Coordinates of C-alpha atoms in Angstrom, one line a residue:
X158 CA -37.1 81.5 14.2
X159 CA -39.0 78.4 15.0
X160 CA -35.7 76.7 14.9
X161 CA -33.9 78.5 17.0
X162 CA -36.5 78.2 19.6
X163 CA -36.3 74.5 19.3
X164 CA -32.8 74.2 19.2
X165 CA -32.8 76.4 22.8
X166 CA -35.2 74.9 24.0
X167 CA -34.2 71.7 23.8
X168 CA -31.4 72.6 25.4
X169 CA -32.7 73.6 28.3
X170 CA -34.5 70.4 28.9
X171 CA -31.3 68.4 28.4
X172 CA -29.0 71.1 30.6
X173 CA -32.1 70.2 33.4
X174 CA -32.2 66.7 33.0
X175 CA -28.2 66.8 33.5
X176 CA -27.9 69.5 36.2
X177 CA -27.5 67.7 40.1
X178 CA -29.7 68.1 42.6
X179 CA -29.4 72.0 44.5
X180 CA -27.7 69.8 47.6
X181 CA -25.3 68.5 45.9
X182 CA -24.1 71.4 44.1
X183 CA -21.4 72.5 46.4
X184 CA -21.7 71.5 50.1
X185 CA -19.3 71.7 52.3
X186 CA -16.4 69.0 51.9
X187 CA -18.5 67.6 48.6
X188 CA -16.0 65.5 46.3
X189 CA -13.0 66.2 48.7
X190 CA -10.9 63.1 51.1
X191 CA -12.6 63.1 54.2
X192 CA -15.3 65.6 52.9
X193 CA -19.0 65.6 54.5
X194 CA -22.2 66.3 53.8
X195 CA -23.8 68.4 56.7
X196 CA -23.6 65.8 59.7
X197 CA -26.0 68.2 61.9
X198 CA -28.7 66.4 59.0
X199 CA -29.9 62.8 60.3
X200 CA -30.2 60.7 57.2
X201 CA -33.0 58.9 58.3
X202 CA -36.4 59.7 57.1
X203 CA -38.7 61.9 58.8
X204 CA -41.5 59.4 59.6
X205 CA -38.8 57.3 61.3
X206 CA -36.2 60.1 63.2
X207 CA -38.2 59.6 66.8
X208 CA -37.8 55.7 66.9
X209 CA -33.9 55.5 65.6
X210 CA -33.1 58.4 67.9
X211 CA -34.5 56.3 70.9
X212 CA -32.9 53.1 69.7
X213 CA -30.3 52.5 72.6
X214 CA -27.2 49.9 72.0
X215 CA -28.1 46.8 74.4
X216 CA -24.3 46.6 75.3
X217 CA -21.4 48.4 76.6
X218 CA -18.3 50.1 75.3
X219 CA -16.2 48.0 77.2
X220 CA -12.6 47.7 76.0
X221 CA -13.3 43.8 74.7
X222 CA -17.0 45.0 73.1
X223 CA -14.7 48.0 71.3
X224 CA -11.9 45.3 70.3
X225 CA -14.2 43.4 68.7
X226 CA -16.4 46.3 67.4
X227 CA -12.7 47.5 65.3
X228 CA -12.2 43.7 63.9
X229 CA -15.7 43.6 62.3
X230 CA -15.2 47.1 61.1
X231 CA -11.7 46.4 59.5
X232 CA -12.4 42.8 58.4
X233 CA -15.9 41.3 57.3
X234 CA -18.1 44.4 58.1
X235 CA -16.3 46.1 55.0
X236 CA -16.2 49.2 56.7
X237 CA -12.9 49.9 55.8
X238 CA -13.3 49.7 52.1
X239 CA -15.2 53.7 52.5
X240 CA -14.0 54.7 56.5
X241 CA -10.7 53.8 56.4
X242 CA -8.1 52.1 58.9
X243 CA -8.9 55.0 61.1
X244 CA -12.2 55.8 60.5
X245 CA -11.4 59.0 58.8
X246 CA -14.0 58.6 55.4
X247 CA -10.9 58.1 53.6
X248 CA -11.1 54.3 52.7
X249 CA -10.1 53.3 49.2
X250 CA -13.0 53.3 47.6
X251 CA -14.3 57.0 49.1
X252 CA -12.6 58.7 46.2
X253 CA -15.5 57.3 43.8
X254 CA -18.7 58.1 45.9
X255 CA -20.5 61.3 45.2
X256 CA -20.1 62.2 48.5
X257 CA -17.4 60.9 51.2
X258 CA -18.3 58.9 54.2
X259 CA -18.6 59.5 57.9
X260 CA -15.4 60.4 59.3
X261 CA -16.1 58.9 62.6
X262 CA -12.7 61.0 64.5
X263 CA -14.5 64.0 64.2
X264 CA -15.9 65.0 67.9
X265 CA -19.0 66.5 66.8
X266 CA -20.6 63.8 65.0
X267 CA -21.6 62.3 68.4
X268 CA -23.1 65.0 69.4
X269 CA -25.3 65.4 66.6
X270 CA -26.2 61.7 65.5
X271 CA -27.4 59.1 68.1
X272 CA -26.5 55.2 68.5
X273 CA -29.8 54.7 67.3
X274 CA -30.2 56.6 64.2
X275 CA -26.4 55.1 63.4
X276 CA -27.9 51.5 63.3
X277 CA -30.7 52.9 61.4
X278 CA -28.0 53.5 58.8
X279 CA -26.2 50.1 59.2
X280 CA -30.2 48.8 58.5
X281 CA -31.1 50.8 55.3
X282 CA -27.5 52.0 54.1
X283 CA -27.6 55.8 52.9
X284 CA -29.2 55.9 50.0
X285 CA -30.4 59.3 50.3
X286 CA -33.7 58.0 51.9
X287 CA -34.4 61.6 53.3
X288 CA -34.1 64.1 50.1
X289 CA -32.3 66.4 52.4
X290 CA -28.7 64.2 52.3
X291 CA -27.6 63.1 49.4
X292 CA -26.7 59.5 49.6
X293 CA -23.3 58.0 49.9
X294 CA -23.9 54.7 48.0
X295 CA -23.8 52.4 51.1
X296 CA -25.7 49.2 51.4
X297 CA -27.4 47.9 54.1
X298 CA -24.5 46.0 56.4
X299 CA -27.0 45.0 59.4
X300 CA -29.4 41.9 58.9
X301 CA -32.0 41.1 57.9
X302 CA -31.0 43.0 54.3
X303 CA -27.1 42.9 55.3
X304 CA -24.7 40.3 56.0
X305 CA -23.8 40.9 59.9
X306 CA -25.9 40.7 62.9
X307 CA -27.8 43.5 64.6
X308 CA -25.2 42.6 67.9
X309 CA -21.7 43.2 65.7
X310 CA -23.6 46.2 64.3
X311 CA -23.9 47.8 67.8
X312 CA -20.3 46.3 68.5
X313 CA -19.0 48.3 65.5
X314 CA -21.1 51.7 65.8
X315 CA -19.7 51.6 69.3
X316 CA -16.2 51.3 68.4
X317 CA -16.8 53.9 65.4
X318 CA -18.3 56.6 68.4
X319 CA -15.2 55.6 70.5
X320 CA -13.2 57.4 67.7
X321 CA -14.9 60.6 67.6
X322 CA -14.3 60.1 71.9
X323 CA -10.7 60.0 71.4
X324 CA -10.4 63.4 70.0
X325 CA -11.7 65.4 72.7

């Protein structure tokens, strides 16, 4: 008997250890092309929501700020690699993240995440910082920690919102 309690009990701790976290158990789009997590929840922290939201972008979508914005995004940003050409979360290497990237067409992710808490992202990456989102894997792309300026950061979120724009 003592045995079997073992032998049950140890599985249980091992079936817990393995088990995901609830969120990530079957949200919407989870594991599918183009899939995402919840966009309605910010994935930055709490304690840092009220300054990312206010962050504004010091330029303008003009059509040369946008040109420029796509060129870092398909060329040394690396955005590509997870967004895809079009910005769809369909990039190459989306297929092996545990759960797909921003697809930046879709209208309401402008309405629901500011400029500012999209640089926040391009500061930290999405690691799953918050506990509420699960993270996507992404680095940091925006200096100090990444590898482009805060400027082509603002150039490429700007050219990423223009997509969502476009669909209207």
């Amino acid at each position: 008997m003592n045995h079997y309690r073992l032998i049950l009990g140890s599985s249980f701790i091992l079936a817990t250890m393995l088990a995901p976290p609830a969120w990530s158990a079957n949200p919407a789009g989870y594991g599918t092309a183009g899939g995402e997590f919840n966009i309605k929840i910010s994935r930055v922290p709490s304690n840092e929501i009220a300054k990312a939201k206010s962050a504004k972008p010091p330029i303008e979508p003009t059509p040369e700020i946008l040109a420029e914005g796509k060129e870092i995004f398909l060329g040394r940003g690396g955005c590509i690699s997870c967004h895809g050409a079009e910005g769809m979360g369909d990039g190459p290497a989306a297929k092996n993240l545990p759960i797909q990237p921003r697809n930046f067409t879709n209208p309401k992710f402008n309405t629901y995440r500011t400029p500012g808490e999209m640089m926040w992202v391009l500061k930290n990456g999405s690691m799953g910082q918050t506990g509420r989102v699960p993270g996507t894997g992404m680095l940091p792309v925006v200096q100090p920690k990444g590898f482009i300026s805060e400027k082509d950061g603002w150039k490429v979120l700007l050219y990423e919102r223009s997509l969502g724009n476009q669909q209207k």
